[in-house]
Amino acid sequence: METDLRLESSLWIGDKRYRAILTGWHFKWTEVDKKNGDKKTVSVPVAEVIGVEEGRVEILPQKSVEDTDKDFTVFYVKRTSSGDSYGLLWGLGQTQFSCPSRVLRDQWTKHLRTALKTHSPLRPHRLLAFINPFGGKKKGRMIYHSVVAPLFELAGISSQVIVTERANQARDHLLKKDLTGFDGVVCVGGDGMFSEILHGLIGRTQQEAGLCENDPTITLQPCPLHIGIIPAGSTDCVCYATVGVIDPITSALHIIIGDSQSLDVCSVHHASALMRYSVSLVGYGFYGDVLAESEKHRWMGPLRYDYSGTVVYMSNRSYEGRVEYLPADPLFSSPRDKTRCLSGCSVCSRTTERLFHSSNSSSLYSSQSGQFSAASEGEWVSVEGRFRSVSLTCMSSSCARSPLGLSPSAHLADGTGDLILVWDTHPLCFLKFLYRHTTTEDQFDLPFVEVHRVKAVRFSLPEGREEDGQEEIRGLSVRVEEEDGEYIDTVSKSGSQQHLAQRATGSNVTNGQKTAIPFLCGMCCNKSPAVSVWNCDGEILPFTEIFCKIHGQLVRLYARGIEDRSALHNCGQEKDESKSICIAHN
């Protein structure tokens, strides 16, 4: 096909005449006044055209078609500000054009569709969609069928839809079923459903590559299928951190145009076995305690997190531990460099070059192989003491309540994670640290806080405390649940190849689980449990000693990172008059 495709003619929008030009990469139209002078010009990248339809067509909120011989409608991405969010909202822009003849109308529709095929080769054609009907406000099915499905149909995307009925159904399907012919997998739900798909795709990829996920020294193979996230859960942290907004239409449009955003993944191991994969948070101490406490109050709904956070804070807990970490190269980036990982991030781009274009490499990730060998053991740094919290994140972990996130300068795809150590301190000092997450103040600019960019982390109890810790967490019931409590399951002890056992009925809190210090005496009582639990992307891990490794760019999302707001002023979108009804030009 010709890449220098070009078509030019006069078209009408409302009662105004425009000079429309289609090149290989852009479709633009310029208003022409009575003196034949140029006025406003609107330019839409061909890559952001969603679809072209004959006639006067409306898609949302309901589809309507007025079949006319000389009209055609172009649908494309239209950006708007998202208020307090850092990203940009994407809406479905549309303009109805009128031609002097049907022959010219057919030329325009043919050339526009040809340009789409030529310059958007990465667009998906067939998708596998999983809908969690229980997550969030239980609107997953409604969101998909009323918003997402019409957009997919407009773009010519076919999809197989599975409404899940149990925990890990999506993961099990991806591990066992034939995925031939699918370009990607769509998750309609929250972070829990995303985690299922993440585990399923990574596990399937390693199975087919003949790799053992339990071995923390191996280099995992990247997943060939993209993941699309349609936010419909109570927590949509991954979507917020990779797109910048929580909006189903925005996410659906990113999927349609075939955007691609690589994502680092952290594997969490215990006793030579894979426990879980994480992309947003592996947290011990405060964040683990909050999650464990919230499990006792699921009847409160999302409010349980605020309540549990207050209870745990008033309990005034800290924990002994030994943290060992393998620092990343400080020449590439730093968690204190005040940069933001935005769309087109140069740090992540340089990492892509190192990972995928290293010379004399037989593996996509060979540039990282050997970094955990014995030769690199001397690079490890070890610290020991009492901590309020120990956290590891592969992204900023921003959300609506914490717009900058746990680590504002973390990167999505640089092959590293940010390790945040909060040493034991006065309760009011710790409160200041927590409060700064809701503001733009630097939460790391405190004397009791450290942050390090790392490739791997080990956590263990100090010598002599291992037995006490194991006794305290023995028998802990591990539960993997969606926000409404419908999905309950236990963590696999041998990687994705082994199915998760179902939680025994009625086993809410076992004898071995720690008990919270009473709410009102937490500030003055010294009866603190010896160990905490790990919060792994909202799931409890009942093991104190773990090893975490960052796998660079292991999965790819249908996203492009958070767009800089300056894109709103440079995108060349039209004003309100371009939505007006077209009339025929004689």
Coordinates of C-alpha atoms in Angstrom, one line a residue, residues 69-429:
D69 CA -25.6 9.3 -0.1
K70 CA -23.2 12.2 0.3
D71 CA -22.3 12.2 4.0
F72 CA -19.7 10.4 6.1
T73 CA -18.7 10.5 9.7
V74 CA -15.2 10.3 11.1
F75 CA -14.7 9.2 14.7
Y76 CA -11.4 10.0 16.5
V77 CA -9.7 10.6 19.8
K78 CA -10.6 13.9 21.5
R79 CA -8.7 15.0 24.6
T80 CA -10.1 17.0 27.5
S81 CA -8.8 18.0 30.9
S82 CA -9.4 15.5 33.7
G83 CA -9.7 18.0 36.6
D84 CA -7.6 16.9 39.5
S85 CA -6.1 13.9 37.7
Y86 CA -2.7 14.1 36.1
G87 CA -3.7 12.4 32.9
L88 CA -6.0 13.5 30.0
L89 CA -9.5 12.2 29.4
W90 CA -10.0 10.7 26.0
G91 CA -13.4 11.1 24.5
L92 CA -15.0 10.0 21.2
G93 CA -14.8 13.0 18.9
Q94 CA -16.8 12.9 15.7
T95 CA -17.3 15.1 12.7
Q96 CA -19.9 14.7 10.0
F97 CA -18.7 15.7 6.6
S98 CA -20.8 16.3 3.4
C99 CA -19.4 15.8 -0.1
P100 CA -20.6 17.2 -3.5
S101 CA -21.2 13.7 -4.7
R102 CA -21.5 10.1 -3.6
V103 CA -18.5 9.2 -5.7
L104 CA -16.3 11.7 -3.7
R105 CA -17.8 10.4 -0.4
D106 CA -16.8 6.8 -1.4
Q107 CA -13.3 8.0 -2.2
W108 CA -12.9 9.6 1.2
T109 CA -14.2 6.6 3.1
K110 CA -12.0 4.2 1.1
H111 CA -8.9 6.3 1.5
L112 CA -9.4 6.9 5.2
R113 CA -9.9 3.2 5.9
T114 CA -6.8 2.3 3.8
A115 CA -4.8 4.9 5.7
L116 CA -5.9 3.2 9.0
K117 CA -4.7 -0.2 7.9
T118 CA -1.4 1.2 6.6
H119 CA -0.4 3.3 9.5
S120 CA -2.0 1.5 12.4
P121 CA -0.6 -2.1 12.0
L122 CA -0.6 -2.8 15.8
R123 CA -4.3 -2.3 16.3
P124 CA -6.0 -5.4 17.8
H125 CA -8.5 -7.4 15.7
R126 CA -9.6 -10.0 18.2
L127 CA -9.7 -9.7 22.0
L128 CA -10.4 -12.0 24.9
A129 CA -12.3 -10.1 27.5
F130 CA -12.9 -11.1 31.1
I131 CA -15.6 -9.3 33.1
N132 CA -15.7 -9.4 36.9
P133 CA -19.4 -8.8 37.8
F134 CA -18.7 -8.5 41.5
G135 CA -15.9 -6.0 41.7
G136 CA -16.4 -2.3 42.7
K137 CA -20.0 -1.2 42.4
K138 CA -20.8 -4.4 40.4
K139 CA -21.1 -2.4 37.1
G140 CA -18.6 -4.4 35.1
R141 CA -21.1 -5.9 32.7
M142 CA -23.0 -2.6 32.2
I143 CA -19.8 -0.7 31.5
Y144 CA -18.6 -3.2 28.9
H145 CA -21.8 -3.7 27.0
S146 CA -23.0 0.0 27.1
V147 CA -19.6 1.8 26.6
V148 CA -16.8 -0.6 25.5
A149 CA -18.6 -3.0 23.1
P150 CA -20.0 -0.2 20.9
L151 CA -16.5 1.3 20.5
F152 CA -15.0 -2.1 19.7
E153 CA -17.7 -2.6 17.1
L154 CA -17.0 0.8 15.5
A155 CA -13.3 -0.1 15.3
G156 CA -14.0 -3.5 13.8
I157 CA -12.7 -5.4 16.8
S158 CA -14.3 -8.8 17.6
S159 CA -14.2 -10.1 21.1
Q160 CA -14.9 -13.2 23.1
V161 CA -16.5 -12.2 26.4
I162 CA -16.3 -14.3 29.6
V163 CA -18.1 -13.2 32.7
T164 CA -16.2 -14.8 35.6
E165 CA -18.1 -16.7 38.3
R166 CA -15.2 -17.6 40.7
A167 CA -11.8 -16.6 41.9
N168 CA -9.0 -17.2 39.5
Q169 CA -11.3 -18.3 36.7
A170 CA -9.6 -15.9 34.3
R171 CA -6.1 -17.0 35.4
D172 CA -7.0 -20.7 35.0
H173 CA -8.5 -20.0 31.5
L174 CA -5.3 -18.3 30.4
L175 CA -3.2 -21.1 31.7
K176 CA -5.1 -23.9 30.0
K177 CA -7.2 -22.8 27.0
D178 CA -6.1 -22.2 23.4
L179 CA -5.3 -18.5 22.9
T180 CA -4.5 -18.8 19.2
G181 CA -5.9 -15.9 17.2
F182 CA -6.2 -13.4 20.1
D183 CA -4.2 -10.1 20.0
G184 CA -4.7 -9.3 23.6
V185 CA -6.6 -9.8 26.8
V186 CA -9.0 -7.3 28.3
C187 CA -9.7 -7.0 32.0
V188 CA -13.0 -5.4 33.0
G189 CA -12.7 -5.0 36.8
G190 CA -10.3 -3.7 39.4
D191 CA -6.7 -4.5 40.4
G192 CA -7.7 -8.0 41.6
M193 CA -8.9 -9.0 38.2
F194 CA -5.8 -7.5 36.6
S195 CA -3.7 -9.6 38.9
E196 CA -5.5 -12.8 37.8
I197 CA -4.7 -12.0 34.2
L198 CA -1.2 -11.0 35.0
H199 CA -0.5 -14.3 36.7
G200 CA -2.2 -16.3 33.9
L201 CA -0.3 -14.7 31.1
I202 CA 3.1 -14.8 32.8
G203 CA 2.5 -18.4 33.8
R204 CA 1.4 -19.4 30.4
T205 CA 4.4 -17.8 28.7
Q206 CA 6.9 -19.4 31.0
Q207 CA 5.2 -22.8 30.6
E208 CA 5.5 -22.6 26.8
A209 CA 9.1 -21.5 27.2
G210 CA 9.9 -24.4 29.4
L211 CA 11.0 -22.1 32.3
C212 CA 10.4 -22.7 36.0
E213 CA 8.9 -19.7 37.7
N214 CA 10.0 -20.9 41.1
D215 CA 13.7 -20.3 40.2
P216 CA 14.4 -16.6 41.1
T217 CA 17.7 -16.7 39.1
I218 CA 16.1 -17.3 35.7
T219 CA 15.2 -14.6 33.2
L220 CA 11.5 -14.8 32.5
Q221 CA 10.2 -14.4 29.0
P222 CA 8.0 -11.4 28.1
C223 CA 4.4 -12.1 27.4
P224 CA 3.4 -11.8 23.7
L225 CA -0.2 -10.7 24.4
H226 CA -1.1 -7.2 25.5
I227 CA -3.3 -6.5 28.5
G228 CA -6.1 -3.9 28.3
I229 CA -7.6 -2.5 31.5
I230 CA -11.2 -1.2 31.6
P231 CA -11.5 0.2 35.1
A232 CA -14.5 -1.2 37.0
G233 CA -13.3 -2.0 40.5
S234 CA -13.0 -0.3 43.9
T235 CA -9.3 0.1 43.4
D236 CA -7.9 0.8 39.9
C237 CA -4.3 1.7 40.9
V238 CA -2.7 0.1 37.8
C239 CA -5.0 1.9 35.4
Y240 CA -4.4 5.2 37.2
A241 CA -0.7 4.9 37.2
T242 CA -0.4 3.9 33.5
V243 CA -3.1 6.1 32.0
G244 CA -3.5 8.9 34.5
V245 CA -7.3 8.7 34.8
I246 CA -10.0 6.2 35.8
D247 CA -12.3 6.3 32.8
P248 CA -13.6 3.3 30.7
I249 CA -13.9 5.3 27.5
T250 CA -10.3 6.5 27.7
S251 CA -9.0 3.0 28.4
A252 CA -11.1 1.5 25.6
L253 CA -9.8 4.0 23.1
H254 CA -6.2 3.2 24.1
I255 CA -7.0 -0.4 23.4
I256 CA -8.5 0.3 20.0
I257 CA -5.6 2.3 18.6
G258 CA -3.2 -0.3 19.8
D259 CA -1.1 1.7 22.3
S260 CA 1.6 -0.2 23.9
Q261 CA 3.2 0.5 27.3
S262 CA 5.7 -2.0 28.8
L263 CA 5.5 -2.7 32.5
D264 CA 8.0 -4.0 35.0
V265 CA 6.9 -6.9 37.2
C266 CA 8.2 -8.0 40.6
S267 CA 8.3 -11.7 41.4
V268 CA 8.0 -12.5 45.1
H269 CA 9.6 -15.8 46.3
H270 CA 9.7 -17.7 49.6
A271 CA 11.8 -20.8 50.3
S272 CA 12.6 -21.4 46.7
A273 CA 9.0 -21.1 45.5
L274 CA 7.2 -18.3 43.7
M275 CA 4.5 -16.7 45.8
R276 CA 3.0 -14.0 43.7
Y277 CA 3.8 -11.3 41.0
S278 CA 3.4 -7.7 41.9
V279 CA 3.4 -4.4 39.9
S280 CA 2.3 -1.8 42.4
L281 CA 3.1 -2.7 46.1
V282 CA 4.9 -5.2 48.2
G283 CA 4.6 -3.8 51.7
Y284 CA 5.5 -5.0 55.2
G285 CA 4.6 -3.3 58.5
F286 CA 2.0 -0.6 58.2
Y287 CA 0.6 -1.5 54.8
G288 CA 0.5 -5.2 55.7
D289 CA -1.2 -4.6 59.0
V290 CA -3.8 -2.3 57.3
L291 CA -4.7 -5.0 54.9
A292 CA -4.9 -7.7 57.6
E293 CA -7.0 -5.5 59.8
S294 CA -9.4 -4.6 56.9
E295 CA -10.1 -8.3 56.4
K296 CA -11.9 -8.3 59.7
H297 CA -14.3 -5.6 58.6
R298 CA -15.3 -6.5 55.0
W299 CA -18.9 -5.7 55.9
M300 CA -17.9 -2.0 55.9
G301 CA -17.1 -2.0 52.2
P302 CA -14.3 0.4 51.0
L303 CA -14.7 2.4 54.3
R304 CA -12.9 -0.5 56.0
Y305 CA -9.6 0.8 54.6
D306 CA -9.9 4.2 56.3
Y307 CA -11.0 2.6 59.5
S308 CA -8.3 0.0 59.5
G309 CA -5.7 2.6 58.7
T310 CA -6.7 4.5 61.7
V311 CA -6.7 1.4 64.0
V312 CA -3.2 0.4 62.8
Y313 CA -1.8 3.9 63.1
M314 CA -3.1 4.2 66.7
S315 CA -1.6 0.8 67.5
N316 CA 1.8 2.4 67.0
R317 CA 3.6 -0.7 65.7
S318 CA 7.1 -1.2 64.4
Y319 CA 8.9 -4.4 63.5
E320 CA 12.5 -5.7 63.5
G321 CA 13.9 -6.8 60.2
R322 CA 17.0 -7.1 58.0
V323 CA 16.7 -5.6 54.5
E324 CA 19.2 -6.5 51.8
Y325 CA 18.9 -4.8 48.4
L326 CA 20.8 -4.8 45.1
P327 CA 21.1 -1.1 44.0
A328 CA 20.3 -0.1 40.4
D329 CA 22.8 2.0 38.5
P330 CA 22.4 5.6 39.8
L331 CA 23.6 7.0 36.5
F332 CA 20.3 6.2 34.8
S333 CA 17.8 7.6 37.3
S334 CA 17.1 8.2 40.9
P335 CA 14.0 8.1 43.0
R336 CA 14.8 11.6 44.2
D337 CA 15.4 13.2 40.8
K338 CA 11.9 14.9 40.8
T339 CA 11.1 13.5 37.3
R340 CA 7.8 12.0 36.3
C341 CA 7.4 8.9 34.2
L342 CA 5.2 10.3 31.4
S343 CA 4.3 9.1 27.9
G344 CA 7.4 8.7 25.9
C345 CA 9.6 8.6 29.0
S346 CA 13.3 8.8 28.0
V347 CA 14.4 6.7 31.0
C348 CA 12.1 3.8 30.0
S349 CA 13.1 4.2 26.3
R350 CA 16.8 3.8 27.1
T351 CA 15.9 0.7 29.1
T352 CA 14.1 -0.7 26.1
E353 CA 17.2 -0.2 24.0
R354 CA 19.3 -2.0 26.7
L355 CA 16.9 -4.9 27.1
F356 CA 16.0 -5.5 23.5
H357 CA 18.8 -4.2 21.4
S358 CA 21.9 -5.3 23.3
S359 CA 24.5 -6.7 20.9
N360 CA 25.4 -10.4 20.7
S361 CA 22.3 -11.4 22.8
S362 CA 20.5 -14.7 22.3
S363 CA 17.7 -13.7 24.6
L364 CA 15.5 -10.6 24.8
Y365 CA 16.6 -10.1 28.4
S366 CA 20.1 -11.4 28.2
S367 CA 21.4 -8.0 29.2
Q368 CA 20.1 -8.6 32.6
S369 CA 21.1 -12.2 32.9
G370 CA 23.7 -13.0 35.6
Q371 CA 22.9 -9.9 37.7
F372 CA 21.9 -12.2 40.5
S373 CA 24.8 -14.6 40.2
A374 CA 27.4 -15.1 42.8
A375 CA 29.6 -12.5 41.1
S376 CA 27.1 -9.8 42.0
E377 CA 26.6 -10.8 45.6
G378 CA 29.2 -8.3 46.7
E379 CA 27.0 -5.4 45.5
W380 CA 24.3 -6.1 47.9
V381 CA 23.6 -3.6 50.7
S382 CA 22.3 -4.7 54.1
V383 CA 20.5 -2.7 56.8
E384 CA 18.9 -3.9 60.0
G385 CA 16.7 -2.3 62.7
R386 CA 13.1 -1.5 63.5
F387 CA 10.8 -0.3 60.7
R388 CA 7.4 1.3 60.6
S389 CA 7.1 0.0 57.0
V390 CA 9.1 -1.6 54.3
S391 CA 7.7 -1.1 50.8
L392 CA 8.7 -2.0 47.2
T393 CA 6.9 -0.6 44.2
C394 CA 7.5 -0.9 40.4
M395 CA 5.5 2.2 39.6
S396 CA 4.5 5.4 41.2
S397 CA 1.3 3.6 42.6
S398 CA -0.6 6.9 42.3
C399 CA -4.3 7.0 42.9
A400 CA -7.1 9.5 43.3
R401 CA -6.2 9.9 47.0
S402 CA -2.5 10.0 46.4
P403 CA -2.0 11.8 43.1
L404 CA 1.8 11.4 43.2
G405 CA 1.8 8.0 44.7
L406 CA 4.1 6.0 47.0
S407 CA 7.2 7.0 44.8
P408 CA 6.4 9.9 42.5
S409 CA 9.6 9.4 40.4
A410 CA 9.3 5.7 39.9
H411 CA 9.2 4.4 36.3
L412 CA 6.9 1.9 34.6
A413 CA 9.5 0.2 32.5
D414 CA 13.1 0.9 33.6
G415 CA 13.7 -2.6 35.0
T416 CA 13.9 -1.3 38.6
G417 CA 11.8 -0.9 41.7
D418 CA 11.8 1.7 44.5
L419 CA 12.5 0.4 48.0
I420 CA 11.1 2.7 50.7
L421 CA 12.3 2.2 54.3
V422 CA 10.5 4.0 57.1
W423 CA 12.4 3.6 60.3
D424 CA 10.7 3.5 63.7
T425 CA 9.9 7.1 64.7
H426 CA 7.5 9.1 66.8
P427 CA 3.8 8.6 65.8
L428 CA 3.4 12.2 64.9
C429 CA 6.4 12.0 62.6

